[in-house]
PDB file of C-alpha atoms in Angstrom:
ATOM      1  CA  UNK I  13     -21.974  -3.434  -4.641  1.00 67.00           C
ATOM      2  CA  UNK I  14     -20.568  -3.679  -8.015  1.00 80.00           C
ATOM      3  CA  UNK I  15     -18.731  -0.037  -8.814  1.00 89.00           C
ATOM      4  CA  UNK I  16     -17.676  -1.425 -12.230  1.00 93.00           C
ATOM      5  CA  UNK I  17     -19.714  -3.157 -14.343  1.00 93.00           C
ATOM      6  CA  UNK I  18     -19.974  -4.607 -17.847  1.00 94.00           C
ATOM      7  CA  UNK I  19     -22.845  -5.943 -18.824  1.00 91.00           C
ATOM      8  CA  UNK I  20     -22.533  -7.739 -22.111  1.00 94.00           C
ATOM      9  CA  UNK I  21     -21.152 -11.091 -21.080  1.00 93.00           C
ATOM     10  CA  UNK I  22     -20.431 -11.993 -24.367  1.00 95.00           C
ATOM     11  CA  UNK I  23     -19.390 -10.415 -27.940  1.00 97.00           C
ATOM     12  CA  UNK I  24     -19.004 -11.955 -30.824  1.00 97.00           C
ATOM     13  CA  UNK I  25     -17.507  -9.759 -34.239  1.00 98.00           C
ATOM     14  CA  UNK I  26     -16.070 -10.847 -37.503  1.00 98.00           C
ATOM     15  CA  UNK I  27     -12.566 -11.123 -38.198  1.00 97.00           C
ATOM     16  CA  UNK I  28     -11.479  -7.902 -39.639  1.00 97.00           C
ATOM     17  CA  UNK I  29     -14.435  -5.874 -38.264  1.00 98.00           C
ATOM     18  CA  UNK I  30     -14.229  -3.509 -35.022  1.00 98.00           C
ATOM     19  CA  UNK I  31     -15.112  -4.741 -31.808  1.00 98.00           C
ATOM     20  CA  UNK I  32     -16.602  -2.212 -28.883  1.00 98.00           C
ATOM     21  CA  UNK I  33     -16.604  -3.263 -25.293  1.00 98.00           C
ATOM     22  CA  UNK I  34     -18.243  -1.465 -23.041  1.00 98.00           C
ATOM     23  CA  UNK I  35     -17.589  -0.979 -19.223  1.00 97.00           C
ATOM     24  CA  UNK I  36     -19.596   1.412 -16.762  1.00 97.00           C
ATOM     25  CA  UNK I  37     -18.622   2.586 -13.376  1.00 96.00           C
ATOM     26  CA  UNK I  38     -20.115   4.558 -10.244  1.00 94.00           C
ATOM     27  CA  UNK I  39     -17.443   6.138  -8.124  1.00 92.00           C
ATOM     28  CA  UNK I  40     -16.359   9.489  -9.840  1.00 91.00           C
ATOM     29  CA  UNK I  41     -13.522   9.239  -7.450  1.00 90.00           C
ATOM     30  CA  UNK I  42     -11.560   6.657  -9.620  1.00 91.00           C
ATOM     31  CA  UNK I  43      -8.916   8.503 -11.236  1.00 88.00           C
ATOM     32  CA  UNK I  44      -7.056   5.361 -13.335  1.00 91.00           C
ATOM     33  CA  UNK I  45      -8.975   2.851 -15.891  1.00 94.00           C
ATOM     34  CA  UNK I  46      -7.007  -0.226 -17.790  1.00 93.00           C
ATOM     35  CA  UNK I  47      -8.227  -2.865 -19.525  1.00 95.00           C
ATOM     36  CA  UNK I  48      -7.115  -6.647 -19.104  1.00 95.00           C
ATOM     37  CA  UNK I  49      -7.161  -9.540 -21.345  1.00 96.00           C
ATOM     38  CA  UNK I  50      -7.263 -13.487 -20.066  1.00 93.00           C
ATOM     39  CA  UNK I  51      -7.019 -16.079 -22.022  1.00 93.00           C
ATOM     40  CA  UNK I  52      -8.298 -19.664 -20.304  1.00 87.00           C
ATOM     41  CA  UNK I  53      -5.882 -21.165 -18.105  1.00 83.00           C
ATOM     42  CA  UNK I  54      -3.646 -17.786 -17.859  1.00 88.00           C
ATOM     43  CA  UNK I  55      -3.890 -14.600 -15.351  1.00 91.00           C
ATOM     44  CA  UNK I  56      -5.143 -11.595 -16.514  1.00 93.00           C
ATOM     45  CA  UNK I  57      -2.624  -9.620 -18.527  1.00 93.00           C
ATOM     46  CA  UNK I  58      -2.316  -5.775 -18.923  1.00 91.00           C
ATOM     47  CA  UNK I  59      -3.534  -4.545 -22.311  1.00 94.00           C
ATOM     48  CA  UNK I  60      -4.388  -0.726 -22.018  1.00 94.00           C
ATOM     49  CA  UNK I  61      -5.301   1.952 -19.294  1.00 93.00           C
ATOM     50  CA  UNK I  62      -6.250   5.705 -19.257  1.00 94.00           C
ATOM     51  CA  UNK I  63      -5.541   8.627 -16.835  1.00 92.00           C
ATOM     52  CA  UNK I  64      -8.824  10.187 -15.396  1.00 92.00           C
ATOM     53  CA  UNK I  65      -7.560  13.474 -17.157  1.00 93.00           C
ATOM     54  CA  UNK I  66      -7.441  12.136 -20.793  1.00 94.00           C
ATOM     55  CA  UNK I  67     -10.249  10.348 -22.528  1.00 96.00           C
ATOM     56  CA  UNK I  68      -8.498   8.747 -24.903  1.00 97.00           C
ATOM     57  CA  UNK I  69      -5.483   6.454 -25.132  1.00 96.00           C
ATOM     58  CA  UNK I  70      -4.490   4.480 -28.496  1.00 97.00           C
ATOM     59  CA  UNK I  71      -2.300   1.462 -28.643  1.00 95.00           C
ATOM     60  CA  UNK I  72      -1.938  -0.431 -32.072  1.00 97.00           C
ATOM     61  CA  UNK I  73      -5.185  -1.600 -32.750  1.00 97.00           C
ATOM     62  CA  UNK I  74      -6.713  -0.605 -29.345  1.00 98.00           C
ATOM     63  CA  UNK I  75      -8.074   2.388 -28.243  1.00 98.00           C
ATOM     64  CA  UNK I  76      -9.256   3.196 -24.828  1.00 98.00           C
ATOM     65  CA  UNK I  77     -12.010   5.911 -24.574  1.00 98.00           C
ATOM     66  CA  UNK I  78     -13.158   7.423 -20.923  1.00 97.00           C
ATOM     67  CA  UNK I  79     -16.264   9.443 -21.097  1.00 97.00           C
ATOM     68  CA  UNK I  80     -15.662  10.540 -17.895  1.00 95.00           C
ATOM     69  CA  UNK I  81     -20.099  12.952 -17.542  1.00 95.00           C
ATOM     70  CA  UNK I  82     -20.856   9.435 -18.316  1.00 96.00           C
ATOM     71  CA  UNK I  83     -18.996   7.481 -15.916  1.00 96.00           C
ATOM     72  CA  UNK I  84     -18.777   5.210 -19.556  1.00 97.00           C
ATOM     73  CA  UNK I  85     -15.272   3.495 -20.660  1.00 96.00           C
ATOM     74  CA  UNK I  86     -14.706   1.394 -23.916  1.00 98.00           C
ATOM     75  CA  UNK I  87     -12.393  -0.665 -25.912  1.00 98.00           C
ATOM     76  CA  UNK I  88     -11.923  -0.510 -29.197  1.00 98.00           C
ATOM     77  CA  UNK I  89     -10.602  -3.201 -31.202  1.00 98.00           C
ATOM     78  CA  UNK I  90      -9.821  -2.415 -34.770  1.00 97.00           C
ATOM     79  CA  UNK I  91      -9.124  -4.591 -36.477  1.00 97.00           C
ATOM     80  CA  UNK I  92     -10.413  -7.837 -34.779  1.00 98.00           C
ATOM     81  CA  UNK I  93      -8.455 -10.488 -34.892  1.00 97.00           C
ATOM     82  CA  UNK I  94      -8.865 -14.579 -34.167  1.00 97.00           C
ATOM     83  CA  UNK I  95      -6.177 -13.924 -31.808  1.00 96.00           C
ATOM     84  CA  UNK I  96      -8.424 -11.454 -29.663  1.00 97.00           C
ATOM     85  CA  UNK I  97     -10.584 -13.775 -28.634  1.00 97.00           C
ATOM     86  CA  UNK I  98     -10.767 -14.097 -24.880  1.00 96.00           C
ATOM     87  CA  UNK I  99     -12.266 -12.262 -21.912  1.00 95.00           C
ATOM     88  CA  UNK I 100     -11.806  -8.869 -21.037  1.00 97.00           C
ATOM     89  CA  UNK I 101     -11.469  -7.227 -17.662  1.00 95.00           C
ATOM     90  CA  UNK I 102     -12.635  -3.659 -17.109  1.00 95.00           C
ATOM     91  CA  UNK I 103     -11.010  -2.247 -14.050  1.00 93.00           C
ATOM     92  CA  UNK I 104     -10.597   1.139 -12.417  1.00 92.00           C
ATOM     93  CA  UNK I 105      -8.617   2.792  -9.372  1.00 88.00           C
ATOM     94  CA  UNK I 106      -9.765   4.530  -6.421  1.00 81.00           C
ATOM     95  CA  UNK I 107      -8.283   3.631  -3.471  1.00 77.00           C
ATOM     96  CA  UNK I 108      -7.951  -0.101  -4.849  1.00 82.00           C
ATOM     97  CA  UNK I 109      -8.383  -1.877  -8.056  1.00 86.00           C
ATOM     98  CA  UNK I 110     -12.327  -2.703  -8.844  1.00 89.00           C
ATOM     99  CA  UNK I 111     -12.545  -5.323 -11.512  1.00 91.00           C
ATOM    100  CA  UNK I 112     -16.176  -5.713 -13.851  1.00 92.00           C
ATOM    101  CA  UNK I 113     -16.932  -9.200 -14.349  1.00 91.00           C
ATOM    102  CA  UNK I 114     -15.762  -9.754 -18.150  1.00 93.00           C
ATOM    103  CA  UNK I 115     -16.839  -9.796 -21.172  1.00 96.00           C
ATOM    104  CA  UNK I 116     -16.008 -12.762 -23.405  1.00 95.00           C
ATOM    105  CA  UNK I 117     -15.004 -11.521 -26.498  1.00 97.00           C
ATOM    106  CA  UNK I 118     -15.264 -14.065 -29.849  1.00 98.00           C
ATOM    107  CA  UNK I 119     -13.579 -13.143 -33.306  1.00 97.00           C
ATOM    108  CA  UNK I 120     -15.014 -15.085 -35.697  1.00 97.00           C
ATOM    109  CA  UNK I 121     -12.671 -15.911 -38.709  1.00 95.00           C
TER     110      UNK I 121
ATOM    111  CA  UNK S  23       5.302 -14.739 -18.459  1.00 82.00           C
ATOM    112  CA  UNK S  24       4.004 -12.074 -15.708  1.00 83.00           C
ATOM    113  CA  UNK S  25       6.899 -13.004 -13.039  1.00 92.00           C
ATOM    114  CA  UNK S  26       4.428 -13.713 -10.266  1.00 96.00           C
ATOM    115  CA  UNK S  27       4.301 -17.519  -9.341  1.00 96.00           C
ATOM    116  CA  UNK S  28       1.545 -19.309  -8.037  1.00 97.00           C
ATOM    117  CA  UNK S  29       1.291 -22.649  -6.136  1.00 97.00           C
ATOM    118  CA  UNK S  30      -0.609 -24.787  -6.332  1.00 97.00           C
ATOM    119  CA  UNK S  31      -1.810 -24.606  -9.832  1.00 96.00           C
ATOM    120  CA  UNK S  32      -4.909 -26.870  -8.662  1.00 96.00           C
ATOM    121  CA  UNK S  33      -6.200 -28.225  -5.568  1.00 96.00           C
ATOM    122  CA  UNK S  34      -8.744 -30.388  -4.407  1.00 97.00           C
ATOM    123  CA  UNK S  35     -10.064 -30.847  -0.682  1.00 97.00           C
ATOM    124  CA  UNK S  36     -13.221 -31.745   1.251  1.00 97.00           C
ATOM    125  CA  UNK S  37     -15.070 -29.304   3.068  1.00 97.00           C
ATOM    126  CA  UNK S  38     -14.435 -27.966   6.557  1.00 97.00           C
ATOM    127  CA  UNK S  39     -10.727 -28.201   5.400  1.00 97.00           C
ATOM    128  CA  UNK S  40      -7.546 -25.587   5.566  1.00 97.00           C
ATOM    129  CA  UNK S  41      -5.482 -24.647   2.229  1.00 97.00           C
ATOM    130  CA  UNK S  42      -2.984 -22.703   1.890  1.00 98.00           C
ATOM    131  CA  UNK S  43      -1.975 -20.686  -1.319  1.00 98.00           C
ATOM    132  CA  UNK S  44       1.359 -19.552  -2.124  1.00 98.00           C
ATOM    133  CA  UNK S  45       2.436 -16.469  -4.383  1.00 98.00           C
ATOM    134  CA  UNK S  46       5.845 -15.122  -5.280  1.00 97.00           C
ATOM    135  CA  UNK S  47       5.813 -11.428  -6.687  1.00 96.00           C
ATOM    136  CA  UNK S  48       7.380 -10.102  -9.395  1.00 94.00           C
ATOM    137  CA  UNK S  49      11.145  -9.515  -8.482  1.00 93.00           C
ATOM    138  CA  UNK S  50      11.105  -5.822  -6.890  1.00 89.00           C
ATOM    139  CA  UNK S  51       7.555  -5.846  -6.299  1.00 92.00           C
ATOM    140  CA  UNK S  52       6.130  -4.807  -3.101  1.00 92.00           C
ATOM    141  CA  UNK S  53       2.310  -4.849  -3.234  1.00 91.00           C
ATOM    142  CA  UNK S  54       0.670  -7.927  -3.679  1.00 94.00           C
ATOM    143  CA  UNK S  55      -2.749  -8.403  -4.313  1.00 94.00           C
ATOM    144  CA  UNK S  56      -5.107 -11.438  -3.899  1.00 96.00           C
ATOM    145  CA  UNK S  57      -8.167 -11.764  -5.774  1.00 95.00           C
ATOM    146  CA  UNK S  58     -11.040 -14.133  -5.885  1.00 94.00           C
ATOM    147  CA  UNK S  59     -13.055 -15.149  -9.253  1.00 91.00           C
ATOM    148  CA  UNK S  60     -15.426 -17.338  -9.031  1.00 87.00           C
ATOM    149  CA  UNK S  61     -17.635 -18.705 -11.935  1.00 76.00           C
ATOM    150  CA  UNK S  62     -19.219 -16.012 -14.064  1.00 68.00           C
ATOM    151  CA  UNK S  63     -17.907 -13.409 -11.730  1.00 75.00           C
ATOM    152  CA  UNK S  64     -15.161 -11.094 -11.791  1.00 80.00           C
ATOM    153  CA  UNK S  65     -12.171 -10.615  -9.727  1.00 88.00           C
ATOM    154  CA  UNK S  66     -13.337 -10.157  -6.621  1.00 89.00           C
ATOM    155  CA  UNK S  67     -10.435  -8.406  -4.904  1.00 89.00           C
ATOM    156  CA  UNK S  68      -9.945  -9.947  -0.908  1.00 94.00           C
ATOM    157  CA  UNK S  69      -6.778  -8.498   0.569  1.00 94.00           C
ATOM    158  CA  UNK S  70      -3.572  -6.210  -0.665  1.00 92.00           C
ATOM    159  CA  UNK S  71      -0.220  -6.173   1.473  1.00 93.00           C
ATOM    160  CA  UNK S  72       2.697  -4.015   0.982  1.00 91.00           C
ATOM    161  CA  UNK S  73       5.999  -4.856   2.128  1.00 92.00           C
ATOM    162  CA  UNK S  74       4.465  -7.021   4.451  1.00 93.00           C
ATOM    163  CA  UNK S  75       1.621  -4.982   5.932  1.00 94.00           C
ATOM    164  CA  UNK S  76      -1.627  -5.296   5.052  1.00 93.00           C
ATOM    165  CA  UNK S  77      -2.615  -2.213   2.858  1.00 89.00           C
ATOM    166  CA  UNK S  78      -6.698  -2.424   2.134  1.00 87.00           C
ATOM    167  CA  UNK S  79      -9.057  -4.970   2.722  1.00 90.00           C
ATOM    168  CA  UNK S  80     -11.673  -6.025   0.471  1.00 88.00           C
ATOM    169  CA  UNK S  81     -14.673  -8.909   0.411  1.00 83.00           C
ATOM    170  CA  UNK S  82     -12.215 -11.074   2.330  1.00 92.00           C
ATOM    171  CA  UNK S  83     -14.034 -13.513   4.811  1.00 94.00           C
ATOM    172  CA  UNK S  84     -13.094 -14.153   8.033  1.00 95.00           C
ATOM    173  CA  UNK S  85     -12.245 -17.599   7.745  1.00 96.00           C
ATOM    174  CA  UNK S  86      -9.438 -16.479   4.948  1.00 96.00           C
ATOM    175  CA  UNK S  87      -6.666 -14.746   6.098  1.00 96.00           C
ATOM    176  CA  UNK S  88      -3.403 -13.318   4.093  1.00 97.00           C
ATOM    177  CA  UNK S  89       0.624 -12.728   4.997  1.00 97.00           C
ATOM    178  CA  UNK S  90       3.056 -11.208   3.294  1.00 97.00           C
ATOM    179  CA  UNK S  91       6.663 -12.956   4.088  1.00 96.00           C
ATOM    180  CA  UNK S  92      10.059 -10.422   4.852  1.00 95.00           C
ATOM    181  CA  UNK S  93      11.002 -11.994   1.497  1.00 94.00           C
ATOM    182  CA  UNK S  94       7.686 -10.432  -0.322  1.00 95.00           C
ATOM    183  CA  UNK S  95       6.245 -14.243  -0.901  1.00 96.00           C
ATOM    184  CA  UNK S  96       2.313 -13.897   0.315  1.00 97.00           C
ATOM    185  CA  UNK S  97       0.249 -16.599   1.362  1.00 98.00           C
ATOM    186  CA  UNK S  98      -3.672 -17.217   1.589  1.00 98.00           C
ATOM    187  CA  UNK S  99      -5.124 -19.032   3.718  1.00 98.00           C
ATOM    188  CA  UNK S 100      -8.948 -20.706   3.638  1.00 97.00           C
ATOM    189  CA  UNK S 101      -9.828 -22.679   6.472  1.00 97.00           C
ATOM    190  CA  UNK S 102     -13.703 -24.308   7.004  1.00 97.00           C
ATOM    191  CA  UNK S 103     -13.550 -24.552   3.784  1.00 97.00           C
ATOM    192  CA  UNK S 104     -17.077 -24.813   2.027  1.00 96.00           C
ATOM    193  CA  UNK S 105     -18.625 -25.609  -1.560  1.00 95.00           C
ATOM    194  CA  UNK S 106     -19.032 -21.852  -1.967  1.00 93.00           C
ATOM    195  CA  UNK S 107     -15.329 -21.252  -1.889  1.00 95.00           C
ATOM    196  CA  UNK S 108     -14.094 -23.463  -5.106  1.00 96.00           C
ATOM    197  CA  UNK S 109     -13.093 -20.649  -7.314  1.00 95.00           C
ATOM    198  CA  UNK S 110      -9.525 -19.170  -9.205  1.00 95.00           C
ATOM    199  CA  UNK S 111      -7.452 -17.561  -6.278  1.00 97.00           C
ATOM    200  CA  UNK S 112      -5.073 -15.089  -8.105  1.00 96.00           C
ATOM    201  CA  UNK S 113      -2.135 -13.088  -7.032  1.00 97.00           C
ATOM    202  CA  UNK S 114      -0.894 -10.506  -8.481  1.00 95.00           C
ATOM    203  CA  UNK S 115       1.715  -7.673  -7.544  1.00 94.00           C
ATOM    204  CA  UNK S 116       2.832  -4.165  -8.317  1.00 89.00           C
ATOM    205  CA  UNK S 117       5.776  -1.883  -7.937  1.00 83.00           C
ATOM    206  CA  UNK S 118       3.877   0.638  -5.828  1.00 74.00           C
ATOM    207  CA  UNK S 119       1.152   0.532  -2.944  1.00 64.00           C
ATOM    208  CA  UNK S 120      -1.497   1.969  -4.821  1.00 62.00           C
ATOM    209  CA  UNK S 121      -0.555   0.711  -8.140  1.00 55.00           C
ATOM    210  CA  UNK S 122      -1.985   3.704  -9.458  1.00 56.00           C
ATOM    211  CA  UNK S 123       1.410   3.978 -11.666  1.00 54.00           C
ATOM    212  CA  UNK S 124       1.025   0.842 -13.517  1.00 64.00           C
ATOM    213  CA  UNK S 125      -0.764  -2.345 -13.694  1.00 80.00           C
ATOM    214  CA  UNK S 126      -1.018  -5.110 -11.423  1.00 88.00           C
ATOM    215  CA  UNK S 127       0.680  -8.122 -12.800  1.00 92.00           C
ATOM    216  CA  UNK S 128      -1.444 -11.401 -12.157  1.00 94.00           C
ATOM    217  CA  UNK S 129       0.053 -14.928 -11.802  1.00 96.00           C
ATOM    218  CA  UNK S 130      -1.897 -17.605 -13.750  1.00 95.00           C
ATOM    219  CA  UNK S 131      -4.192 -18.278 -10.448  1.00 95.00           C
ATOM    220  CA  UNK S 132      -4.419 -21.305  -8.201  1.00 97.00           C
ATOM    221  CA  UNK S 133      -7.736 -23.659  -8.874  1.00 96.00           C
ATOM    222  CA  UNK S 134      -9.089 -24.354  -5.572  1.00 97.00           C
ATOM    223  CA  UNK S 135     -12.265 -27.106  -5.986  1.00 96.00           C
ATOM    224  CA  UNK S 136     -13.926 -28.411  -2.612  1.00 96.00           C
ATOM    225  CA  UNK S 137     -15.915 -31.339  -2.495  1.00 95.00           C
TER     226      UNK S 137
END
């Protein structure tokens, strides 16, 4: 049973423009969110995360939003960049780390 | 560079065979996690030990089974090895048993293909 899930496998944006990934979960028990970028050939690699009690977190150009009625998290990406281009892991924390299954993110230049 | 070192980088073997992967954690880690992705999936997370005891179990089969070493190193081991299990084995560790403080730090994975 998938408890996090993200269901556009791929995105493709402009250079420049914002990109929105999306990631959904079920347990309402998770209390910690992050986001993870991999580029091929390369672990995962921390980029963001978000306490249960916040819903939003802002890094540079990303921005972490947790709607938490919802049970709805997204990444924002502004602005894209070439260099953002690779797959993104959703994950959340409950009693251990649930991963979604990625979404491939393309910035076209 | 995430710290956390994984051996092999790729391996090949027939089926009904045994592999072993290695991981070294981060230096002052204690938790390390193994995780399974295999293609168009996500990380499918099989096993976590902390300072060498096993701390939560996930879609780990029975013919896999985990260690982590006095020195924090973990292996993974996959014996009867079938088609089904060629896939990216990572590790990855964190300071803290639930991890809940941080983020897990992933090594760049071990490429296990059976033939």
């Amino acid at each position: 049973d998938q408890q996090v899930k993200q269901n556009s496998p791929s995105l493709s944006v402009q250079e420049g423009r914002i990109s929105i990934l999306n990631c959904d979960y079920t347990n309402s028990m998770f209390d910690y969110f992050l986001w993870y970028k991999k580029y091929p050939a390369e672990g995962p690699t921390f980029l963001i995360s978000i306490s249960s009690i916040k819903d939003k977190n802002e890094d540079g150009r990303f921005t972490v939003f947790l709607n938490k009625s919802a049970k709805h998290l997204s990444l924002h990406i502004v602005p894209s960049q070439p260099g953002d281009s690779a797959v993104y892991f959703c994950a959340a924390f409950g009693n251990q780390f649930y991963f979604g299954t990625g979404t491939s993110l393309t910035v076209i230049p | 560079d995430s710290g956390v070192t994984q051996t092999p980088k790729h391996l090949i073997t027939a089926t009904g065979q045994r592999v072993t992967l290695r991981c070294s954690p981060r230096s002052g880690d204690l938790s390390v996690y193994w995780y399974q992705q295999s293609l168009d999936q996500g990380l499918q997370f099989l096993i976590q030990y902390y300072n060498g005891e096993e701390r939560a179990k996930g879609n780990i089969l029975e013919r896999f089974s985990a260690q982590q070493f006095p020195d924090l190193h973990s292996e993974l081991n996959l014996s009867s090895l079938e088609l089904g299990d060629s896939a990216l084995y990572f590790c990855a560790s964190s300071v803290d048993p639930g991890g809940a403080a941080g983020e897990l730090f992933f090594g760049e994975g071990s490429r296990l293909t059976v033939l």
